[in-house]
Every structure is written in C-alpha cells, then in structure tokens.
Amino acid sequence: MDNLDSDLLRTFVAVTEAGSVTDGAARIHRSQSATSLQIKRLEAILGQPVFERHGRGVVLSDTGRQLLPVALEVTARLDTVLRDISQNTVTGKLRVGIPDDHGRAKLAEIIASFTRHNPKVELDVTCALSTHFPDALDKGALDLAIYEVECPKEHEEVLMEDPTCWVSSAHREFPADDDLPVALFDHACWWRDAAINSLKARGKPYRIVYSSQSVSGVIAAVEAGIAVGLLGRSSLHSGLSVKSKILGFGNTPASKLVMAANGSREAGPQDAMKAAIRAAYLTTV
C-alpha cells in the first residue's frame, strides 16, 4: 500500500496556494510536467481527485479541502523540526496589521499557528481598521498587512474575493422610488466610495441615516431595519436579504482581501507569517 509522503504534500500545497499547476511548479522549482505527475500520484494514492479545473487554473475538490489542513500541518511541523535541529530557527521582530472585521475570526488561528512554529519571533500585531495599512507599510510602520482593495496591485497577494451587494433586513421592505435610507462607512475607504458611486449610478434619491467605522456597525443598522447597506456576501445570514435588483442597483465591485509586505525586514519572519496567513485563509476556500 502506498503512503503519503511530505514531497507530495508540499507539491499539493504549492499548487493550492498558487491556484494553478504552472505557478505551483514555479514555487517548488520543478517543471510543470513533474508537478503534474506528483499530483496524479497523490490522487492515485487517495483514489480521488484533489483538484477541479477552473478556467486556466484549479480549485480544491471536496477531497482536496479535506486534505489541505492536514498537508499544511504536516509540512509546517516538518519545517519546524528541521529548523530546530539545524538551529535555523526564525528570529527577529515582525509588525503585522490585520483588519478588525476580518481579523476577529482569523486572528487567533493565525497567531496560534505562527507562535507555535516560530516561538522566537517577537510579534507586534495591530488589529484595527485597515484603511491606513498601505500607508503604514509605505512608511515602514508595519512590515506585513492584510487589507481590502477593489483592484489589487502587483505586490498585493489576493487571499479572498468577496462579491458585494445591497442588503436590507429580511423583515423590512424599502420602496424603490422613495428616499432610500442608507448606512455607510464614515471614513474614506473603497467601501464608501463603491457605495456612493453605486447610489449615484442608480439615479434615485437617498439619504445617509447611519455611519459606522466598521462592517459590524453597518450590519447592525441593516439588521435593525433602519437602512440598506453595501455588504460582502460573506457577511450575509438568514436575517438579511439581497435587494440589489429590486431596488434598481447595478453591479457592484467585489472586495479583494490582500496581503502585502514592505520588504524592509528580514525575510525569515515575513515568510513564516505569510505561510500562516495563507494557511488560515486557504482552509476556508
């Protein structure tokens, strides 16, 4: 009976993180054909496909989603043992910015994984609104950050894409032609800009009745039935109802959660944290 080995698992993780066999092969410095053969061998051992074709890339199958947390844990543990034995333990200081609304669900998982495998890194985490994180990276106040954008730049790695839509309470109807009450962010950010641009394109009267510094604040206003709000589909639950078409809104842009680094710190802590962040978000794909 064949056994799973770490080389196959590393190849699987690389292709998963890259989203394609070609890009995954580049990450592990192998040819595309050699990488494809390793994936086929892994699938032969499991008796199930680990990927499904998606455009020019691949996405995880049900079997792949089940295998991913195990593969990440096994390869991380092996890397930790190797660093400990070879005395190449990652050290240094790392300043990380994580957005408050996304960070609450993921922060504990990311920090626990990172500190377990990198106990000698001094970690300084800022969990706050991410509007100013890009500027903090540029000025050297942060080493690594997660934040939301509409159009990622070349240096920004996409962790998650979240389509947006106009939402109201499932228990409240708003006439399409009335002066529409709206809940918005109260600070300059792409979410506020996207909402206002969508309202203007709709071409009907509206009034801002509620302002908040966070997604949770906008959700609270919508849940209370006092306003509609532009939210990501990941925020929806049974108490909320999508109203984009009913209220006459056009398409709205998707939010991209990205990760970026300023590159000024030593690579060791940054690379280790990037791996922990990717693992935390990939397990929800």
Coordinates of N, CA, C and O in Angstrom, one line a residue, residues 87-260:
Q87 N 19.2 24.4 13.8 CA 19.4 25.6 14.5 C 19.2 26.8 13.6 O 19.8 27.9 13.8
N88 N 18.4 26.6 12.6 CA 18.0 27.8 11.7 C 16.6 28.3 12.1 O 15.8 28.7 11.3
T89 N 16.4 28.4 13.4 CA 15.2 28.9 14.0 C 15.0 30.4 13.5 O 15.9 31.2 13.6
V90 N 13.7 30.7 13.1 CA 13.4 32.0 12.7 C 13.4 32.9 13.9 O 12.7 32.6 14.9
T91 N 14.1 34.0 13.9 CA 14.1 35.0 14.9 C 13.9 36.4 14.4 O 13.9 36.6 13.2
G92 N 13.7 37.4 15.3 CA 13.5 38.8 14.8 C 12.2 39.3 15.3 O 11.5 38.7 16.2
K93 N 11.8 40.5 14.8 CA 10.6 41.2 15.2 C 9.7 41.4 13.9 O 10.3 41.6 12.8
L94 N 8.4 41.2 14.1 CA 7.5 41.4 12.9 C 6.3 42.2 13.4 O 5.7 41.9 14.4
R95 N 6.0 43.3 12.6 CA 4.8 44.1 12.9 C 3.8 43.8 11.9 O 4.0 44.1 10.7
V96 N 2.6 43.3 12.3 CA 1.6 42.9 11.4 C 0.3 43.7 11.6 O -0.1 43.9 12.7
G97 N -0.3 44.0 10.5 CA -1.6 44.7 10.6 C -2.7 43.8 10.0 O -2.6 43.3 8.9
I98 N -3.8 43.5 10.8 CA -4.9 42.7 10.4 C -6.2 43.4 10.6 O -6.4 44.0 11.7
P99 N -7.0 43.5 9.6 CA -8.3 44.2 9.7 C -9.2 43.7 10.8 O -9.4 42.5 10.9
D100 N -9.8 44.6 11.5 CA -10.6 44.3 12.6 C -11.8 43.3 12.2 O -12.0 42.3 12.9
D101 N -12.5 43.7 11.2 CA -13.7 42.9 10.8 C -13.3 41.5 10.3 O -14.0 40.5 10.7
H102 N -12.3 41.3 9.6 CA -11.8 40.0 9.1 C -11.0 39.4 10.2 O -11.0 38.2 10.4
G103 N -10.3 40.2 10.9 CA -9.3 39.7 11.9 C -9.9 38.9 13.1 O -9.2 38.0 13.6
R104 N -11.1 39.3 13.5 CA -11.6 38.7 14.7 C -11.8 37.2 14.5 O -11.6 36.4 15.4
A105 N -12.2 36.8 13.3 CA -12.4 35.4 13.1 C -11.1 34.6 12.9 O -11.1 33.4 13.2
K106 N -10.1 35.3 12.3 CA -8.9 34.6 11.9 C -7.7 34.9 12.8 O -6.7 34.1 12.8
L107 N -7.7 35.9 13.6 CA -6.5 36.4 14.3 C -6.0 35.3 15.2 O -4.8 34.9 15.2
A108 N -6.9 34.6 16.0 CA -6.4 33.6 17.0 C -5.8 32.4 16.2 O -4.7 31.9 16.7
E109 N -6.4 32.0 15.1 CA -5.8 30.9 14.4 C -4.5 31.2 13.8 O -3.5 30.4 13.9
I110 N -4.3 32.4 13.2 CA -3.1 32.8 12.6 C -2.0 33.0 13.7 O -0.9 32.4 13.5
I111 N -2.3 33.7 14.8 CA -1.3 33.9 15.8 C -0.9 32.6 16.5 O 0.3 32.4 16.7
A112 N -1.8 31.7 16.7 CA -1.5 30.4 17.4 C -0.6 29.6 16.5 O 0.4 29.0 17.0
S113 N -0.9 29.5 15.2 CA -0.1 28.8 14.3 C 1.3 29.4 14.2 O 2.3 28.6 14.3
F114 N 1.4 30.7 14.1 CA 2.7 31.3 13.9 C 3.6 31.2 15.2 O 4.7 30.8 15.1
T115 N 3.0 31.4 16.3 CA 3.8 31.4 17.5 C 4.2 30.0 17.9 O 5.3 29.7 18.5
R116 N 3.4 29.0 17.5 CA 3.7 27.6 17.8 C 4.9 27.2 17.0 O 5.8 26.4 17.5
H117 N 5.0 27.6 15.8 CA 6.1 27.2 14.9 C 7.3 28.2 15.0 O 8.4 27.8 14.5
N118 N 7.1 29.4 15.5 CA 8.1 30.4 15.5 C 8.2 31.1 16.8 O 7.9 32.3 16.9
P119 N 8.4 30.4 17.9 CA 8.3 31.0 19.2 C 9.4 32.1 19.5 O 9.2 32.8 20.5
K120 N 10.4 32.2 18.7 CA 11.5 33.2 19.0 C 11.3 34.5 18.2 O 12.1 35.4 18.3
V121 N 10.2 34.6 17.5 CA 9.9 35.8 16.8 C 9.1 36.7 17.7 O 8.1 36.3 18.3
E122 N 9.5 38.0 17.8 CA 8.8 39.0 18.6 C 7.7 39.6 17.7 O 8.0 40.2 16.7
L123 N 6.4 39.3 18.1 CA 5.3 39.7 17.2 C 4.6 40.9 17.8 O 4.2 40.9 19.0
D124 N 4.3 41.9 16.9 CA 3.6 43.1 17.3 C 2.4 43.2 16.3 O 2.6 43.5 15.1
V125 N 1.2 42.9 16.8 CA 0.0 42.8 15.9 C -0.9 44.1 16.2 O -1.2 44.4 17.3
T126 N -1.3 44.7 15.1 CA -2.3 45.8 15.1 C -3.5 45.2 14.5 O -3.6 44.9 13.3
C127 N -4.6 45.1 15.3 CA -5.9 44.7 14.8 C -6.8 45.9 14.8 O -7.3 46.4 15.8
A128 N -7.1 46.5 13.6 CA -7.8 47.8 13.5 C -8.4 47.9 12.1 O -8.3 47.0 11.3
L129 N -9.0 49.1 11.9 CA -9.5 49.4 10.5 C -8.3 49.4 9.6 O -7.3 50.0 9.9
S130 N -8.4 48.8 8.4 CA -7.3 48.6 7.6 C -7.0 49.7 6.5 O -6.1 49.6 5.7
T131 N -7.8 50.8 6.6 CA -7.7 51.9 5.6 C -6.3 52.4 5.5 O -5.9 52.7 4.4
H132 N -5.7 52.5 6.6 CA -4.3 53.2 6.6 C -3.2 52.2 6.6 O -2.0 52.6 6.7
F133 N -3.5 50.9 6.4 CA -2.4 49.9 6.4 C -1.5 50.1 5.2 O -0.2 50.0 5.4
P134 N -1.9 50.4 4.0 CA -1.0 50.6 2.9 C 0.0 51.7 3.2 O 1.2 51.6 2.9
D135 N -0.5 52.8 3.7 CA 0.3 53.9 4.0 C 1.3 53.6 5.1 O 2.5 54.0 5.1
A136 N 0.9 52.8 6.1 CA 1.8 52.3 7.2 C 2.9 51.4 6.6 O 4.0 51.5 7.1
L137 N 2.6 50.6 5.6 CA 3.6 49.8 5.0 C 4.6 50.7 4.3 O 5.8 50.5 4.4
D138 N 4.1 51.7 3.5 CA 5.0 52.5 2.8 C 5.9 53.3 3.7 O 7.1 53.6 3.4
K139 N 5.4 53.7 4.9 CA 6.2 54.5 5.8 C 7.1 53.6 6.8 O 7.8 54.2 7.6
G140 N 7.0 52.3 6.6 CA 7.8 51.4 7.5 C 7.2 51.2 8.9 O 7.9 50.7 9.7
A141 N 5.9 51.6 9.1 CA 5.4 51.4 10.4 C 4.8 50.0 10.6 O 4.6 49.5 11.7
L142 N 4.6 49.3 9.5 CA 4.2 47.9 9.5 C 5.1 47.1 8.6 O 5.6 47.7 7.5
D143 N 5.3 45.9 8.9 CA 6.1 45.0 8.0 C 5.3 44.2 7.1 O 5.7 43.9 5.9
L144 N 4.1 43.8 7.5 CA 3.2 43.0 6.8 C 1.7 43.3 7.1 O 1.5 43.7 8.3
A145 N 0.8 43.3 6.2 CA -0.6 43.8 6.5 C -1.5 43.1 5.6 O -1.2 42.7 4.4
I146 N -2.8 42.9 6.1 CA -3.9 42.4 5.3 C -4.9 43.5 5.2 O -5.2 44.2 6.2
Y147 N -5.5 43.8 4.0 CA -6.4 44.9 3.9 C -7.3 44.6 2.6 O -7.0 43.7 1.8
E148 N -8.3 45.4 2.4 CA -9.2 45.2 1.3 C -9.0 46.3 0.2 O -8.7 47.4 0.5
V149 N -9.1 45.8 -1.0 CA -9.0 46.7 -2.2 C -9.9 46.3 -3.2 O -10.5 45.1 -3.2
E150 N -10.2 47.1 -4.2 CA -11.0 46.7 -5.3 C -10.2 46.1 -6.4 O -10.5 45.1 -7.0
C151 N -9.0 46.7 -6.7 CA -8.1 46.3 -7.8 C -6.7 46.1 -7.2 O -6.0 47.0 -6.9
P152 N -6.3 44.8 -7.0 CA -5.0 44.5 -6.4 C -3.9 45.0 -7.3 O -4.0 44.9 -8.5
K153 N -2.8 45.5 -6.6 CA -1.6 45.8 -7.3 C -0.7 44.6 -7.4 O -1.0 43.6 -6.8
E154 N 0.4 44.8 -8.2 CA 1.2 43.6 -8.5 C 1.8 43.0 -7.2 O 2.0 41.8 -7.1
H155 N 2.1 43.8 -6.2 CA 2.8 43.3 -5.0 C 1.8 42.8 -4.0 O 2.1 42.4 -2.9
E156 N 0.5 42.9 -4.2 CA -0.6 42.5 -3.3 C -1.1 41.1 -3.6 O -1.6 40.9 -4.7
E157 N -1.0 40.2 -2.7 CA -1.4 38.8 -2.9 C -2.8 38.7 -2.5 O -3.2 38.9 -1.3
V158 N -3.7 38.2 -3.3 CA -5.1 38.0 -3.0 C -5.4 36.8 -2.2 O -5.0 35.7 -2.5
L159 N -6.0 37.0 -1.0 CA -6.3 35.9 -0.1 C -7.7 35.4 -0.3 O -8.0 34.3 -0.1
M160 N -8.6 36.4 -0.6 CA -10.0 36.1 -0.7 C -10.7 37.1 -1.5 O -10.4 38.3 -1.4
E161 N -11.7 36.7 -2.3 CA -12.5 37.6 -3.1 C -14.0 37.5 -2.6 O -14.5 36.4 -2.5
D162 N -14.6 38.7 -2.3 CA -15.9 38.7 -1.7 C -16.8 39.6 -2.6 O -16.7 40.8 -2.5
P163 N -17.7 39.0 -3.3 CA -18.7 39.9 -4.1 C -19.5 40.7 -3.2 O -19.8 40.3 -2.0
T164 N -19.9 41.9 -3.6 CA -20.7 42.8 -2.8 C -22.1 42.9 -3.4 O -22.4 42.7 -4.5
C165 N -23.0 43.3 -2.5 CA -24.4 43.5 -2.9 C -25.1 44.4 -1.9 O -24.7 44.6 -0.8
W166 N -26.2 45.0 -2.4 CA -27.0 45.9 -1.5 C -28.0 45.0 -0.7 O -28.7 44.1 -1.3
V167 N -28.0 45.2 0.6 CA -28.7 44.3 1.5 C -29.6 45.1 2.5 O -29.3 46.2 2.9
S168 N -30.8 44.5 2.8 CA -31.7 45.1 3.8 C -32.0 44.0 4.8 O -31.7 42.8 4.6
S169 N -32.7 44.3 5.9 CA -33.2 43.3 6.8 C -34.3 42.5 6.1 O -35.0 43.0 5.2
A170 N -34.3 41.2 6.4 CA -35.2 40.3 5.7 C -36.7 40.6 6.1 O -37.6 40.2 5.5
H171 N -36.8 41.4 7.2 CA -38.1 41.8 7.7 C -38.6 43.2 7.4 O -39.5 43.7 7.9
R172 N -37.8 43.9 6.4 CA -38.2 45.3 6.1 C -38.1 45.5 4.6 O -37.1 45.0 4.0
E173 N -39.1 46.1 4.0 CA -39.1 46.4 2.6 C -38.9 47.9 2.5 O -39.5 48.7 3.2
F174 N -38.2 48.3 1.5 CA -38.0 49.7 1.2 C -38.5 50.0 -0.3 O -38.0 49.4 -1.2
P175 N -39.5 50.8 -0.5 CA -40.0 51.2 -1.8 C -38.8 51.7 -2.7 O -38.0 52.5 -2.2
A176 N -38.7 51.2 -3.9 CA -37.6 51.5 -4.8 C -37.6 53.0 -5.1 O -36.5 53.6 -5.4
D177 N -38.7 53.7 -5.2 CA -38.8 55.1 -5.6 C -38.7 56.1 -4.5 O -38.7 57.3 -4.7
D178 N -38.8 55.6 -3.2 CA -38.7 56.5 -2.1 C -37.3 57.0 -1.8 O -36.3 56.5 -2.4
D179 N -37.2 58.0 -0.9 CA -35.9 58.5 -0.5 C -35.2 57.4 0.4 O -35.6 57.1 1.5
L180 N -34.3 56.7 -0.2 CA -33.7 55.4 0.3 C -32.8 55.7 1.5 O -31.8 56.4 1.3
P181 N -33.1 55.2 2.7 CA -32.1 55.3 3.8 C -31.0 54.4 3.7 O -31.1 53.2 3.4
V182 N -29.8 54.9 3.9 CA -28.5 54.1 3.6 C -27.6 54.2 4.8 O -27.5 55.2 5.5
A183 N -26.9 53.1 5.1 CA -25.9 53.0 6.1 C -24.5 52.9 5.4 O -24.4 52.0 4.5
L184 N -23.6 53.8 5.8 CA -22.3 53.8 5.1 C -21.2 53.8 6.1 O -21.4 54.1 7.3
F185 N -20.0 53.5 5.6 CA -18.8 53.8 6.4 C -18.6 55.3 6.6 O -18.9 56.1 5.7
D186 N -18.1 55.7 7.8 CA -17.9 57.2 8.0 C -16.5 57.7 7.7 O -16.2 58.8 8.1
H187 N -15.7 56.8 7.1 CA -14.4 57.3 6.8 C -14.1 57.0 5.3 O -14.7 56.1 4.7
A188 N -13.1 57.7 4.7 CA -12.8 57.4 3.3 C -12.2 56.1 3.1 O -11.2 55.7 3.7
C189 N -12.8 55.2 2.3 CA -12.3 53.9 2.0 C -13.0 53.5 0.8 O -14.0 54.1 0.3
W190 N -12.6 52.4 0.2 CA -13.1 52.0 -1.1 C -14.6 51.5 -0.9 O -15.4 51.6 -1.8
W191 N -14.9 50.9 0.3 CA -16.3 50.5 0.5 C -17.2 51.7 0.4 O -18.3 51.6 -0.2
R192 N -16.9 52.8 1.0 CA -17.7 54.0 1.0 C -17.8 54.6 -0.4 O -18.9 54.9 -0.9
D193 N -16.7 54.6 -1.1 CA -16.6 55.1 -2.5 C -17.5 54.2 -3.4 O -18.3 54.8 -4.2
A194 N -17.4 52.9 -3.2 CA -18.2 52.0 -4.1 C -19.7 52.2 -3.8 O -20.5 52.2 -4.8
A195 N -20.1 52.4 -2.6 CA -21.5 52.6 -2.2 C -22.0 53.8 -2.8 O -23.1 53.9 -3.4
I196 N -21.3 54.9 -2.7 CA -21.7 56.2 -3.2 C -21.8 56.2 -4.7 O -22.7 56.7 -5.3
N197 N -20.8 55.6 -5.4 CA -20.8 55.5 -6.8 C -22.0 54.7 -7.3 O -22.7 55.0 -8.3
S198 N -22.3 53.6 -6.6 CA -23.5 52.8 -6.9 C -24.8 53.6 -6.7 O -25.7 53.5 -7.5
L199 N -24.9 54.4 -5.6 CA -26.1 55.2 -5.4 C -26.3 56.2 -6.5 O -27.4 56.5 -6.9
K200 N -25.2 56.9 -6.9 CA -25.3 57.9 -7.9 C -25.7 57.3 -9.2 O -26.5 57.8 -10.0
A201 N -25.1 56.1 -9.5 CA -25.4 55.4 -10.8 C -26.9 55.0 -10.8 O -27.5 54.9 -11.9
R202 N -27.5 54.7 -9.7 CA -28.9 54.3 -9.6 C -29.8 55.5 -10.0 O -30.9 55.3 -10.5
G203 N -29.3 56.7 -9.7 CA -30.1 57.9 -10.1 C -31.3 58.2 -9.4 O -32.2 58.8 -9.9
K204 N -31.5 57.7 -8.2 CA -32.7 58.0 -7.4 C -32.3 58.6 -6.0 O -31.2 58.4 -5.6
P205 N -33.2 59.3 -5.4 CA -32.9 59.9 -4.1 C -32.5 58.9 -3.0 O -33.1 57.8 -2.9
Y206 N -31.6 59.4 -2.2 CA -31.2 58.6 -1.0 C -30.7 59.5 0.1 O -30.4 60.7 -0.1
R207 N -30.7 59.0 1.3 CA -30.2 59.8 2.4 C -29.4 58.9 3.4 O -29.7 57.8 3.6
I208 N -28.2 59.4 3.9 CA -27.4 58.7 4.8 C -28.0 58.9 6.2 O -27.9 60.0 6.7
V209 N -28.4 57.8 6.8 CA -29.1 57.9 8.1 C -28.2 57.2 9.2 O -28.5 57.4 10.4
Y210 N -27.1 56.6 8.8 CA -26.3 55.9 9.7 C -24.9 55.8 9.2 O -24.7 55.4 8.0
S211 N -23.9 56.1 10.0 CA -22.5 56.0 9.7 C -21.8 55.1 10.7 O -22.0 55.2 11.9
S212 N -20.8 54.3 10.2 CA -20.1 53.5 11.1 C -18.6 53.3 10.7 O -18.3 53.5 9.5
Q213 N -17.8 53.0 11.6 CA -16.4 52.8 11.3 C -16.1 51.4 10.9 O -15.0 51.1 10.5
S214 N -17.1 50.5 11.0 CA -16.8 49.1 10.8 C -17.9 48.4 10.0 O -19.1 48.9 10.0
V215 N -17.6 47.2 9.4 CA -18.6 46.4 8.8 C -19.7 46.0 9.8 O -20.9 46.0 9.5
S216 N -19.3 45.6 11.0 CA -20.2 45.2 12.0 C -21.2 46.3 12.3 O -22.4 46.0 12.6
G217 N -20.8 47.5 12.3 CA -21.7 48.6 12.6 C -22.7 48.8 11.5 O -23.9 49.0 11.7
V218 N -22.3 48.7 10.2 CA -23.2 48.7 9.1 C -24.2 47.6 9.1 O -25.4 47.8 8.9
I219 N -23.7 46.4 9.4 CA -24.6 45.2 9.5 C -25.7 45.5 10.6 O -26.8 45.1 10.4
A220 N -25.3 46.1 11.7 CA -26.2 46.3 12.8 C -27.3 47.2 12.4 O -28.5 47.0 12.7
A221 N -27.0 48.2 11.6 CA -28.0 49.2 11.1 C -29.0 48.5 10.2 O -30.2 48.7 10.2
V222 N -28.4 47.6 9.3 CA -29.2 46.9 8.3 C -30.1 45.9 9.1 O -31.3 45.8 8.8
E223 N -29.6 45.2 10.0 CA -30.4 44.2 10.8 C -31.5 44.9 11.5 O -32.6 44.3 11.7
A224 N -31.3 46.1 12.0 CA -32.3 46.8 12.7 C -33.4 47.4 11.8 O -34.5 47.8 12.3
G225 N -33.2 47.3 10.5 CA -34.3 47.7 9.6 C -34.3 49.2 9.3 O -35.3 49.7 8.8
I226 N -33.3 49.9 9.7 CA -33.3 51.4 9.5 C -32.7 51.9 8.2 O -32.8 53.0 7.9
A227 N -32.0 50.9 7.5 CA -31.3 51.3 6.3 C -30.9 50.1 5.5 O -31.0 49.0 6.0
V228 N -30.5 50.4 4.3 CA -29.9 49.4 3.4 C -28.4 49.6 3.5 O -27.9 50.8 3.8
G229 N -27.6 48.6 3.2 CA -26.1 48.8 3.2 C -25.5 48.0 2.1 O -26.0 46.9 1.7
L230 N -24.3 48.4 1.7 CA -23.5 47.6 0.7 C -22.6 46.7 1.6 O -21.7 47.2 2.3
L231 N -22.8 45.4 1.4 CA -22.0 44.4 2.2 C -21.4 43.3 1.3 O -21.9 43.1 0.2
G232 N -20.4 42.6 1.8 CA -19.9 41.5 1.1 C -20.8 40.3 1.4 O -21.5 40.2 2.4
R233 N -20.9 39.4 0.4 CA -21.7 38.2 0.5 C -21.3 37.3 1.7 O -22.1 36.5 2.2
S234 N -20.0 37.4 2.1 CA -19.6 36.6 3.2 C -20.2 37.1 4.5 O -20.2 36.3 5.5
S235 N -20.8 38.3 4.5 CA -21.4 38.8 5.8 C -22.9 38.4 5.9 O -23.6 38.7 6.9
L236 N -23.5 37.8 4.8 CA -24.9 37.5 4.8 C -25.3 36.4 5.7 O -24.5 35.5 5.9
H237 N -26.5 36.5 6.3 CA -27.1 35.4 7.0 C -28.6 35.4 6.8 O -29.1 36.3 6.1
S238 N -29.3 34.6 7.5 CA -30.8 34.4 7.2 C -31.6 35.6 7.6 O -32.7 35.8 7.1
G239 N -31.0 36.5 8.4 CA -31.8 37.7 8.8 C -31.6 38.9 7.8 O -32.2 39.9 7.9
L240 N -30.8 38.7 6.7 CA -30.5 39.7 5.7 C -31.0 39.2 4.4 O -31.0 38.1 4.1
S241 N -31.4 40.2 3.5 CA -31.9 39.9 2.2 C -31.2 40.8 1.2 O -31.1 42.0 1.3
V242 N -30.8 40.2 0.1 CA -30.2 40.9 -1.0 C -31.2 41.7 -1.8 O -32.2 41.1 -2.2
K243 N -31.0 43.0 -2.0 CA -32.0 43.8 -2.6 C -31.5 44.6 -3.8 O -32.1 45.5 -4.3
S244 N -30.3 44.2 -4.3 CA -29.7 45.0 -5.4 C -30.6 45.2 -6.6 O -30.9 46.3 -7.0
K245 N -31.2 44.1 -7.2 CA -32.0 44.3 -8.4 C -33.4 44.9 -8.0 O -33.9 45.7 -8.8
I246 N -34.0 44.5 -6.9 CA -35.3 45.0 -6.5 C -35.3 46.5 -6.4 O -36.2 47.2 -6.8
L247 N -34.2 47.1 -5.8 CA -34.1 48.5 -5.6 C -33.4 49.2 -6.8 O -33.2 50.5 -6.7
G248 N -33.1 48.5 -7.8 CA -32.6 49.2 -9.1 C -31.1 49.5 -9.1 O -30.7 50.3 -9.9
F249 N -30.4 48.7 -8.3 CA -28.9 48.9 -8.3 C -28.3 48.1 -9.4 O -28.7 47.0 -9.7
G250 N -27.2 48.6 -10.0 CA -26.4 47.9 -11.0 C -25.4 47.0 -10.3 O -25.4 46.9 -9.0
N251 N -24.5 46.4 -11.0 CA -23.5 45.6 -10.5 C -22.5 46.4 -9.6 O -22.2 47.5 -9.9
T252 N -22.0 45.8 -8.5 CA -21.1 46.5 -7.7 C -19.8 45.7 -7.6 O -19.8 44.4 -7.8
P253 N -18.7 46.3 -7.4 CA -17.4 45.6 -7.5 C -17.2 44.6 -6.3 O -17.7 44.8 -5.2
A254 N -16.4 43.6 -6.5 CA -16.0 42.7 -5.5 C -14.9 43.2 -4.6 O -14.1 44.0 -5.1
S255 N -14.9 42.9 -3.3 CA -13.8 43.3 -2.4 C -12.8 42.2 -2.5 O -13.1 41.0 -2.4
K256 N -11.5 42.6 -2.6 CA -10.4 41.6 -2.6 C -9.6 41.8 -1.3 O -9.1 42.9 -1.0
L257 N -9.5 40.8 -0.5 CA -8.7 40.8 0.7 C -7.3 40.4 0.3 O -7.1 39.3 -0.2
V258 N -6.3 41.3 0.5 CA -5.0 41.1 0.0 C -4.0 41.2 1.2 O -4.2 41.7 2.3
M259 N -2.8 40.6 0.9 CA -1.7 40.6 1.8 C -0.5 41.3 1.1 O -0.2 41.0 0.0
A260 N 0.2 42.2 1.8 CA 1.3 42.9 1.3 C 2.4 43.1 2.3 O 2.1 43.2 3.5

